[in-house]
């Protein structure tokens, strides 16, 4: 029910995901009056793996998270998370109120042993055709050194077990590469990570290396992560829109216009992997269950990508693997 | 003497700036043995407005700022700042150690009344063909609400008096637009700015609006500002380099290659105003004098841009105007 468009986007995205993943089953939690009409044209091969779970209310996207959590009984978001808690579903995907989702997820699914607070993680494509795990993207506006270390461990598990990067490089986002730079929390986390034999810690990385592939895991507090990711998205969107508008000059000959468009298409294909739509879906890591937060503004393709991310996290047993790694690492670093 | 290239870049940049600004006089502070040979070929019309001031030592770019400040006597950076302090120069431009420059500048030039700590400011071009003043870019890793308010005032003066934007819009960088979002320091600063009649405060702006022209002045702490700006630079550089490499396929016909290059040139021209080289030069605001920090990696064109920014700040009397505005605003907000 959530996000800027609600079922108009999430229902077609659900059918798209079901069509491309034959093992996938989806429970659509929300207002049946709004969801059911959108299923009318669906193929029975798809609707057979889809069930509508009615919910009385929806948490508003602008509701204050603490209030939303208090008044959440009967809401689509809470019911979806309860389905995960009770084992009826293995993951919850939402485009709704981020703060409420994090609060409710923490309340209902509980953090893993050794995790103080869950973190929002996403996987970004980089220039070397590989991928970088980035966290926290905004689950926690502040993070002390212990939390940064926990984020680093969770990120390393994601990189190793989901992206299949052997011995993934882990870096802290900072404002310089010298050890003396930055905030106390970052310097203290660096000291702990440096001493750990379980984490391949490579030092500080600066904002300009976000997309260069210098590291496999990039760790920061949620305020910095959110600002950084949104800055990147803003610049990428601006370039893509400039590329698009570039083909629309008035004075050029038709054959020049055609050629121009052809070259721009090639450029857009090359840049397209950085389009925010393609990596939509931030994973709330550190809980006893999988929770994926989609952009509120996600379109059908982007929301389908979020569903696919959930499917992958479940298949790769991300929570279980993080729990196992935490057990191996944390006692030693105490 | 500073930066990645030293006099090899700064001396030709100085001559370039002198050639385009006939009122400009420059003092080159550093090792005469390294500077003088680079002046051999210069036009006398230029060298007549240029003087070499010898300095015994250079502060290393990787020196710890506090130590560098303690051992700064006789260094080119300190002598340059002393020339400003004593009125022999009106501005100091350096590509050297940022921390040392800020420390020494604060020590020698002193903050203006009402300013706790100076801030690094730059002017970014935005999509609406206008400009945005962004600060702090890293002078202070943390900023409380009082500092953020001081940054807002300094930014508003820059926008109004240097960029000639009437009643400039001032925003705080945050991770959401709702009033409840973000860090305490930001929320407290928002309350003070909202109550001020002297500042046209428009609320929070997110990272994705850095280049959209939604605000004329964007205020944040130095850690966030540094990460944000570097993220933007990294993405812009990546796009520009992809655009460049795009013309180098092997299989295409020569006429297609030529046409491709022509279109890419047009694209680069359109994107080029975001090239970090073109807006190099962060201004250290809040001091009784003008200090410009150039990128360490600046090339000749970029360093010349930093010199021109200093020339403009002096001509527009930025420190004097900030002092006047502070006097008008700060007593009221106390």
XYZ file of C-alpha atoms in Angstrom:
668
model
C 0.000 0.000 0.000
C 2.971 2.314 0.558
C 5.123 4.586 -1.534
C 4.103 7.448 -3.773
C 1.902 5.263 -6.003
C 0.663 2.401 -3.772
C -0.888 -0.723 -5.360
C -0.826 0.869 -8.836
C 2.915 0.195 -8.848
C 3.386 -2.572 -6.287
C 0.772 -4.967 -7.725
C 2.060 -4.935 -11.335
C 5.616 -5.190 -9.934
C 4.556 -8.229 -7.895
C 3.184 -9.905 -11.024
C 6.354 -9.069 -12.927
C 8.486 -10.663 -10.190
C 6.251 -13.750 -10.053
C 6.506 -14.146 -13.826
C 10.298 -14.148 -13.761
C 10.763 -16.280 -10.611
C 8.807 -19.509 -10.806
C 9.599 -20.483 -7.197
C 8.378 -17.197 -5.784
C 5.163 -16.864 -3.749
C 3.851 -13.453 -2.754
C 1.394 -12.276 -0.120
C -0.050 -8.849 -0.940
C -1.035 -7.199 2.334
C -3.456 -4.276 2.139
C -6.864 -3.064 1.095
C -8.466 -5.819 -1.069
C -10.732 -3.238 -2.749
C -7.662 -1.515 -4.142
C -5.580 -4.607 -4.864
C -8.064 -7.070 -6.377
C -9.127 -4.980 -9.407
C -5.475 -4.715 -10.398
C -5.241 -8.515 -10.538
C -8.100 -8.896 -13.029
C -5.955 -9.264 -16.102
C -3.286 -11.445 -14.517
C -2.264 -14.817 -15.857
C -3.413 -17.761 -13.715
C 0.157 -19.121 -13.710
C 1.015 -16.018 -11.749
C -2.076 -15.571 -9.576
C -1.746 -19.145 -8.319
C 1.327 -18.047 -6.366
C -0.230 -14.875 -5.063
C -2.532 -14.257 -2.131
C -4.200 -11.081 -0.877
C -4.060 -10.604 2.895
C -6.539 -7.934 4.020
C -5.397 -5.082 6.264
C -7.618 -2.395 7.760
C -5.280 0.562 7.696
C -2.161 2.022 6.112
C 0.634 3.890 7.894
C 0.883 7.332 6.296
C 4.204 8.084 4.643
C 4.512 11.343 6.587
C 3.477 9.879 9.972
C 5.945 10.352 12.803
C 7.615 6.929 13.161
C 7.206 6.627 16.950
C 3.475 7.428 16.725
C 3.052 5.210 13.674
C 4.577 2.281 15.562
C 2.281 2.873 18.560
C -0.824 2.979 16.354
C 0.280 0.255 13.963
C -2.107 -2.565 14.938
C -4.042 -3.712 11.879
C -1.889 -1.766 9.432
C -0.619 -3.412 6.256
C 3.009 -2.842 7.279
C 2.610 -4.437 10.681
C 0.669 -7.414 9.326
C 3.342 -8.019 6.685
C 6.055 -8.042 9.356
C 3.959 -10.282 11.600
C 3.683 -12.761 8.733
C 7.494 -12.891 8.694
C 7.684 -13.165 12.473
C 5.231 -16.071 12.525
C 7.009 -17.892 9.708
C 4.231 -17.465 7.136
C 6.535 -15.343 4.995
C 10.287 -15.233 4.731
C 10.691 -11.574 3.774
C 8.794 -8.293 3.884
C 9.074 -5.637 1.155
C 7.676 -2.142 1.665
C 7.797 1.228 -0.094
C 6.187 2.887 2.921
C 7.329 5.061 5.826
C 11.023 4.202 6.383
C 11.146 5.155 10.039
C 8.000 3.184 10.848
C 9.277 0.157 8.916
C 12.568 0.180 10.809
C 10.877 0.702 14.161
C 8.306 -2.028 13.604
C 10.831 -4.442 12.106
C 13.098 -4.016 15.105
C 10.162 -4.425 17.489
C 8.730 -7.517 15.829
C 11.715 -9.321 14.305
C 14.338 -8.388 16.955
C 18.030 -7.719 16.245
C 20.456 -10.616 16.049
C 22.694 -11.280 19.066
C 25.577 -8.827 18.934
C 23.717 -6.222 16.889
C 22.687 -3.061 18.698
C 20.719 -1.573 15.830
C 19.956 -2.804 12.315
C 21.374 -0.901 9.344
C 20.019 -0.117 5.886
C 22.245 -1.570 3.175
C 22.259 -1.349 -0.593
C 24.445 -2.744 -3.352
C 25.843 -0.171 -5.789
C 27.359 -0.957 -9.181
C 30.855 0.471 -9.666
C 33.128 1.476 -12.538
C 35.069 -1.798 -12.553
C 31.841 -3.660 -13.416
C 31.691 -5.036 -9.880
C 29.566 -4.124 -6.899
C 29.960 -2.319 -3.607
C 27.943 -2.970 -0.450
C 27.143 0.354 1.244
C 25.697 0.767 4.754
C 24.172 2.401 6.834
C 21.923 4.432 4.542
C 19.786 6.018 7.198
C 18.556 3.521 9.769
C 20.595 5.371 12.415
C 21.399 9.090 12.181
C 24.365 8.546 14.454
C 26.651 5.555 14.903
C 29.296 4.940 17.549
C 32.397 2.854 16.854
C 30.788 -0.413 18.022
C 27.899 0.074 15.625
C 30.261 0.877 12.740
C 32.132 -2.366 13.457
C 28.849 -4.316 13.445
C 27.930 -2.678 10.129
C 31.321 -3.710 8.751
C 30.747 -7.335 9.716
C 27.250 -7.386 8.196
C 28.534 -5.753 5.021
C 31.372 -8.265 4.721
C 28.903 -11.159 4.996
C 26.730 -9.614 2.278
C 29.725 -9.152 -0.031
C 31.111 -12.613 0.569
C 27.958 -14.733 0.723
C 25.563 -12.879 -1.573
C 27.886 -11.190 -4.079
C 30.442 -14.039 -3.908
C 33.412 -11.713 -3.394
C 36.185 -13.700 -1.714
C 37.814 -11.947 1.260
C 35.940 -8.677 0.566
C 37.737 -5.386 1.187
C 36.061 -3.303 3.910
C 36.565 0.470 4.214
C 35.212 3.284 6.376
C 33.906 6.399 4.622
C 35.891 9.399 5.847
C 37.049 12.867 4.790
C 40.677 11.914 4.198
C 42.894 8.885 4.045
C 45.252 9.702 6.898
C 44.600 7.865 10.157
C 44.141 11.118 12.066
C 41.197 12.270 9.943
C 37.527 12.440 10.780
C 35.299 11.774 13.756
C 36.329 9.907 16.911
C 33.776 7.170 16.227
C 35.387 6.458 12.854
C 38.937 6.446 14.201
C 37.954 4.087 17.020
C 36.148 1.759 14.607
C 39.247 1.786 12.387
C 41.405 0.651 15.298
C 39.043 -2.247 16.108
C 38.728 -3.330 12.461
C 42.477 -3.118 11.934
C 43.023 -5.495 14.848
C 40.421 -7.998 13.615
C 41.671 -10.971 11.640
C 38.171 -11.804 10.390
C 37.683 -8.587 8.424
C 39.835 -7.517 5.475
C 39.927 -3.869 6.549
C 41.670 -1.597 4.012
C 41.336 1.841 5.658
C 39.470 5.027 4.848
C 37.833 5.777 1.536
C 36.569 9.239 0.482
C 33.313 10.203 -1.199
C 34.898 10.457 -4.657
C 35.668 6.727 -4.516
C 32.034 5.692 -3.997
C 31.771 4.343 -7.555
C 35.382 3.540 -8.397
C 35.418 0.027 -6.961
C 38.208 0.771 -4.495
C 36.389 -1.209 -1.830
C 33.816 -3.997 -1.701
C 32.149 -2.790 1.498
C 31.774 0.870 2.473
C 30.707 1.636 6.038
C 29.354 4.908 7.441
C 26.711 6.256 9.804
C 23.172 6.563 8.479
C 23.176 10.334 8.129
C 26.304 10.355 5.982
C 25.190 7.314 3.997
C 21.818 8.819 3.212
C 23.276 12.154 2.097
C 25.981 10.430 0.026
C 23.621 8.073 -1.759
C 21.113 10.823 -2.484
C 23.862 13.097 -3.781
C 25.020 10.350 -6.136
C 21.472 9.700 -7.287
C 20.878 13.391 -7.898
C 23.971 13.724 -10.069
C 23.255 10.517 -12.004
C 19.660 11.569 -12.661
C 20.829 14.981 -13.837
C 23.276 13.429 -16.301
C 20.728 10.954 -17.617
C 18.157 13.718 -18.118
C 20.723 15.948 -19.841
C 21.659 13.056 -22.129
C 18.015 12.570 -22.969
C 17.297 16.239 -23.652
C 20.470 16.492 -25.727
C 18.787 14.823 -28.718
C 16.140 17.496 -28.984
C 17.837 20.413 -30.695
C 15.828 22.281 -33.347
C 18.372 23.438 -35.865
C 20.096 20.166 -36.765
C 19.546 18.140 -39.926
C 17.411 15.012 -39.558
C 20.296 12.622 -40.216
C 22.409 14.367 -37.589
C 19.535 14.080 -35.115
C 19.139 10.382 -35.843
C 22.822 9.732 -35.415
C 22.879 11.784 -32.272
C 20.068 9.745 -30.811
C 21.827 6.510 -31.695
C 24.978 7.566 -29.888
C 23.015 8.833 -26.921
C 21.271 5.488 -26.644
C 24.646 3.806 -26.443
C 25.728 6.274 -23.763
C 22.526 5.756 -21.797
C 23.078 1.998 -21.960
C 26.579 2.470 -20.622
C 25.452 4.825 -17.845
C 22.159 3.076 -17.252
C 23.519 0.623 -14.699
C 23.858 3.582 -12.357
C 20.222 4.535 -12.752
C 18.700 4.416 -9.274
C 15.786 2.320 -10.628
C 18.131 -0.581 -11.215
C 19.400 -1.051 -7.714
C 16.281 -0.035 -5.796
C 15.803 -1.873 -2.548
C 17.715 -1.280 0.642
C 17.993 -4.273 2.940
C 17.520 -3.825 6.673
C 20.390 -5.968 7.983
C 20.865 -7.283 11.496
C 17.362 -8.621 12.155
C 16.056 -12.182 12.540
C 14.332 -11.951 9.161
C 14.585 -10.195 5.818
C 13.115 -6.725 5.369
C 13.553 -4.718 2.161
C 12.802 -1.016 1.925
C 11.964 0.226 -1.562
C 12.229 3.883 -2.578
C 8.882 5.590 -2.065
C 9.137 6.920 -5.613
C 9.893 3.497 -7.131
C 8.234 2.668 -10.437
C 7.159 -0.855 -11.410
C 10.609 -1.937 -12.574
C 12.260 -0.544 -9.452
C 9.762 -2.180 -7.094
C 10.215 -5.495 -8.913
C 13.970 -5.126 -8.317
C 13.256 -4.737 -4.586
C 11.182 -7.945 -4.605
C 14.022 -9.737 -6.379
C 16.470 -8.508 -3.780
C 14.273 -10.031 -1.078
C 14.093 -13.308 -2.956
C 17.883 -13.386 -3.200
C 18.419 -12.513 0.469
C 16.107 -15.363 1.482
C 17.712 -17.842 -0.903
C 21.223 -16.927 0.299
C 20.097 -17.062 3.949
C 21.509 -13.637 4.740
C 20.210 -13.349 8.334
C 21.464 -16.839 9.223
C 24.894 -16.161 7.735
C 25.221 -12.829 9.514
C 24.283 -14.511 12.792
C 26.950 -17.182 12.244
C 29.637 -14.613 11.397
C 28.747 -12.452 14.371
C 29.142 -15.458 16.628
C 32.590 -16.098 15.147
C 33.817 -12.502 15.249
C 32.258 -10.622 18.101
C 33.497 -12.568 21.145
C 37.079 -12.055 19.933
C 36.755 -8.305 19.468
C 35.345 -7.836 22.974
C 54.761 25.507 -3.060
C 51.856 23.267 -2.070
C 49.571 20.783 -3.771
C 50.460 17.705 -5.763
C 52.514 19.644 -8.331
C 53.894 22.725 -6.503
C 55.308 25.644 -8.507
C 55.045 23.702 -11.783
C 51.303 24.367 -11.632
C 50.984 27.385 -9.360
C 53.489 29.615 -11.202
C 52.002 29.207 -14.713
C 48.530 29.611 -13.122
C 49.713 32.853 -11.492
C 50.887 34.163 -14.853
C 47.611 33.145 -16.454
C 45.643 35.036 -13.790
C 47.877 38.112 -14.122
C 47.396 38.108 -17.881
C 43.610 38.132 -17.581
C 43.327 40.583 -14.663
C 45.263 43.761 -15.319
C 44.689 45.134 -11.805
C 46.003 42.002 -10.115
C 49.331 41.875 -8.272
C 50.724 38.594 -6.989
C 53.340 37.687 -4.398
C 54.755 34.193 -4.950
C 55.925 32.895 -1.574
C 58.330 29.962 -1.607
C 61.670 28.643 -2.733
C 63.133 31.142 -5.281
C 65.286 28.392 -6.806
C 62.164 26.545 -7.803
C 60.026 29.550 -8.733
C 62.396 31.814 -10.652
C 63.286 29.414 -13.502
C 59.573 29.056 -14.226
C 59.321 32.827 -14.746
C 62.039 32.957 -17.419
C 59.733 32.983 -20.401
C 57.129 35.296 -18.903
C 56.020 38.536 -20.540
C 57.305 41.657 -18.767
C 53.756 43.041 -18.693
C 53.002 40.172 -16.363
C 56.223 39.948 -14.346
C 55.956 43.639 -13.468
C 52.996 42.766 -11.232
C 54.642 39.754 -9.668
C 57.121 39.453 -6.846
C 58.876 36.409 -5.375
C 58.960 36.333 -1.563
C 61.516 33.797 -0.326
C 60.518 31.202 2.282
C 62.846 28.681 3.908
C 60.512 25.746 4.295
C 57.302 24.137 3.082
C 54.635 22.490 5.233
C 54.292 18.891 4.023
C 50.884 17.965 2.662
C 50.714 14.947 4.967
C 51.935 16.752 8.101
C 49.644 16.587 11.114
C 47.993 20.030 11.194
C 48.633 20.734 14.891
C 52.339 19.903 14.533
C 52.576 21.781 11.246
C 51.155 24.900 12.895
C 53.638 24.628 15.795
C 56.612 24.284 13.424
C 55.362 26.743 10.826
C 57.793 29.622 11.348
C 59.536 30.436 8.061
C 57.245 28.248 5.985
C 55.768 29.562 2.740
C 52.215 29.112 4.039
C 52.807 31.074 7.218
C 54.665 33.866 5.441
C 51.830 34.189 2.919
C 49.281 34.498 5.734
C 51.513 36.970 7.603
C 51.603 39.125 4.465
C 47.795 39.276 4.651
C 47.831 39.948 8.381
C 50.276 42.836 7.983
C 48.323 44.349 5.085
C 50.942 43.642 2.413
C 48.526 41.318 0.661
C 44.753 41.194 0.635
C 44.306 37.473 0.109
C 46.212 34.197 0.467
C 45.766 31.277 -1.948
C 47.202 27.845 -1.144
C 46.980 24.303 -2.530
C 48.798 22.987 0.543
C 47.830 21.113 3.721
C 44.180 22.047 4.395
C 44.283 21.489 8.145
C 47.468 23.523 8.536
C 46.068 26.334 6.383
C 42.899 26.527 8.463
C 44.782 26.350 11.739
C 47.318 28.994 10.736
C 44.700 31.248 9.156
C 42.615 31.155 12.321
C 45.690 31.803 14.458
C 47.027 34.694 12.402
C 43.939 36.326 10.868
C 41.489 35.687 13.765
C 37.771 34.949 13.357
C 35.323 37.820 13.004
C 33.283 38.811 16.075
C 30.398 36.365 16.397
C 32.133 33.549 14.512
C 33.286 30.583 16.585
C 35.062 28.808 13.767
C 35.607 29.664 10.109
C 34.013 27.461 7.447
C 35.148 26.317 4.008
C 32.757 27.484 1.319
C 32.512 26.867 -2.397
C 30.159 27.973 -5.141
C 28.628 25.161 -7.207
C 26.912 25.583 -10.554
C 23.412 24.121 -10.692
C 20.971 22.833 -13.286
C 19.003 26.094 -13.525
C 22.186 27.838 -14.764
C 22.534 29.558 -11.413
C 24.843 28.981 -8.489
C 24.641 27.535 -5.009
C 26.848 28.512 -2.064
C 27.765 25.376 -0.078
C 29.416 25.334 3.351
C 31.077 23.925 5.489
C 33.187 21.665 3.279
C 35.496 20.369 5.951
C 36.868 23.104 8.177
C 35.001 21.540 11.112
C 34.200 17.828 11.323
C 31.380 18.610 13.712
C 29.112 21.642 13.986
C 26.630 22.547 16.714
C 23.494 24.559 16.000
C 25.162 27.929 16.712
C 27.892 27.168 14.194
C 25.360 26.074 11.569
C 23.516 29.388 12.052
C 26.789 31.302 11.629
C 27.510 29.327 8.451
C 24.022 30.219 7.189
C 24.651 33.926 7.732
C 28.041 33.796 5.997
C 26.564 31.841 3.094
C 23.710 34.325 2.719
C 26.182 37.214 2.536
C 28.190 35.391 -0.140
C 25.063 34.694 -2.190
C 23.702 38.209 -1.867
C 26.840 40.323 -2.128
C 29.099 38.238 -4.366
C 26.646 36.299 -6.520
C 24.088 39.146 -6.512
C 21.159 36.907 -5.562
C 18.474 39.060 -3.928
C 17.045 37.634 -0.700
C 18.900 34.302 -1.153
C 17.155 31.094 -0.080
C 19.007 29.318 2.725
C 18.544 25.596 3.459
C 20.023 23.033 5.820
C 21.244 19.746 4.323
C 19.339 16.899 5.972
C 18.135 13.342 5.354
C 14.483 14.239 4.879
C 12.258 17.247 4.551
C 10.079 16.738 7.630
C 10.927 18.907 10.631
C 11.519 15.869 12.837
C 14.333 14.488 10.655
C 18.044 14.414 11.295
C 20.437 15.379 14.047
C 19.599 17.566 17.055
C 22.094 20.201 15.928
C 20.274 20.556 12.604
C 16.818 20.721 14.157
C 17.964 23.350 16.646
C 19.600 25.411 13.890
C 16.374 25.157 11.880
C 14.387 26.602 14.780
C 16.782 29.562 15.140
C 16.868 30.259 11.383
C 13.082 30.016 11.117
C 12.736 32.666 13.803
C 15.244 35.016 12.158
C 13.858 37.792 9.962
C 17.268 38.456 8.410
C 17.636 35.054 6.754
C 15.316 33.675 4.064
C 15.314 30.167 5.529
C 13.420 27.651 3.357
C 13.874 24.410 5.350
C 15.699 21.144 4.756
C 17.135 20.045 1.436
C 18.342 16.496 0.670
C 21.492 15.348 -1.108
C 19.703 14.746 -4.406
C 18.928 18.465 -4.609
C 22.579 19.537 -4.436
C 22.628 20.509 -8.130
C 18.966 21.222 -8.822
C 19.008 24.860 -7.756
C 16.358 24.384 -5.062
C 18.325 26.629 -2.734
C 20.902 29.419 -3.059
C 22.761 28.543 0.139
C 23.213 25.007 1.476
C 24.501 24.615 5.024
C 25.952 21.512 6.680
C 28.741 20.413 9.000
C 32.196 19.958 7.503
C 32.175 16.170 7.542
C 28.919 15.935 5.606
C 29.906 18.750 3.249
C 33.223 17.154 2.431
C 31.713 13.730 1.752
C 28.882 15.240 -0.315
C 31.121 17.384 -2.482
C 33.598 14.569 -3.066
C 30.773 12.179 -3.946
C 29.471 14.669 -6.500
C 32.951 15.179 -7.927
C 33.526 11.454 -8.174
C 30.310 10.896 -10.112
C 30.913 13.889 -12.414
C 34.473 12.767 -13.163
C 33.258 9.261 -13.887
C 30.682 10.535 -16.371
C 33.153 12.848 -18.072
C 35.717 10.055 -18.401
C 33.085 7.637 -19.734
C 32.026 10.259 -22.272
C 35.614 10.660 -23.351
C 36.342 6.936 -23.644
C 33.087 6.438 -25.529
C 34.644 7.762 -28.756
C 37.330 5.111 -28.824
C 35.633 1.998 -30.136
C 37.579 -0.066 -32.685
C 34.942 -1.446 -34.956
C 33.166 1.692 -36.063
C 33.601 3.451 -39.404
C 35.744 6.607 -39.440
C 32.814 8.915 -40.232
C 30.813 7.448 -37.357
C 33.747 7.992 -35.044
C 34.110 11.593 -36.168
C 30.432 12.268 -35.687
C 30.478 10.543 -32.336
C 33.329 12.738 -31.198
C 31.533 15.845 -32.365
C 28.437 14.965 -30.355
C 30.510 14.021 -27.331
C 32.233 17.378 -27.487
C 28.856 19.061 -27.353
C 27.893 16.866 -24.388
C 31.145 17.614 -22.610
C 30.554 21.313 -23.161
C 27.117 20.970 -21.650
C 28.382 18.928 -18.682
C 31.679 20.743 -18.439
C 30.444 23.459 -16.099
C 30.244 20.742 -13.451
C 33.860 19.746 -13.972
C 35.573 20.241 -10.622
C 38.388 22.165 -12.373
C 36.016 24.992 -13.123
C 34.946 25.829 -9.606
C 38.175 24.994 -7.787
C 38.848 27.153 -4.791
C 37.125 26.909 -1.445
C 36.971 30.129 0.519
C 37.688 30.080 4.251
C 34.890 32.339 5.497
C 34.643 34.021 8.874
C 38.168 35.417 9.171
C 39.487 38.988 9.086
C 40.994 38.399 5.670
C 40.548 36.315 2.544
C 41.994 32.808 2.368
C 41.363 30.472 -0.570
C 42.114 26.762 -0.452
C 42.741 25.156 -3.829
C 42.435 21.415 -4.442
C 45.797 19.751 -3.956
C 45.316 18.042 -7.325
C 44.465 21.289 -9.140
C 45.914 21.767 -12.614
C 46.926 25.169 -14.019
C 43.412 26.136 -15.089
C 41.956 25.071 -11.755
C 44.571 26.951 -9.722
C 44.021 30.052 -11.850
C 40.297 29.753 -10.996
C 41.243 29.761 -7.295
C 43.296 32.954 -7.780
C 40.358 34.558 -9.552
C 38.065 33.606 -6.702
C 40.424 35.396 -4.308
C 40.483 38.454 -6.542
C 36.699 38.525 -6.558
C 36.386 38.039 -2.785
C 38.748 40.972 -2.232
C 37.008 43.178 -4.760
C 33.587 42.417 -3.259
C 34.923 42.939 0.286
C 33.574 39.621 1.534
C 35.076 39.707 5.048
C 33.879 43.270 5.631
C 30.381 42.460 4.445
C 30.151 39.339 6.594
C 31.291 41.355 9.613
C 28.603 43.960 8.941
C 25.870 41.348 8.556
C 26.943 39.506 11.681
C 26.691 42.721 13.635
C 23.154 43.226 12.320
C 21.944 39.662 12.876
C 23.680 38.048 15.786
C 22.650 40.273 18.708
C 19.009 39.660 17.778
C 19.314 35.884 17.701
C 21.026 35.784 21.100
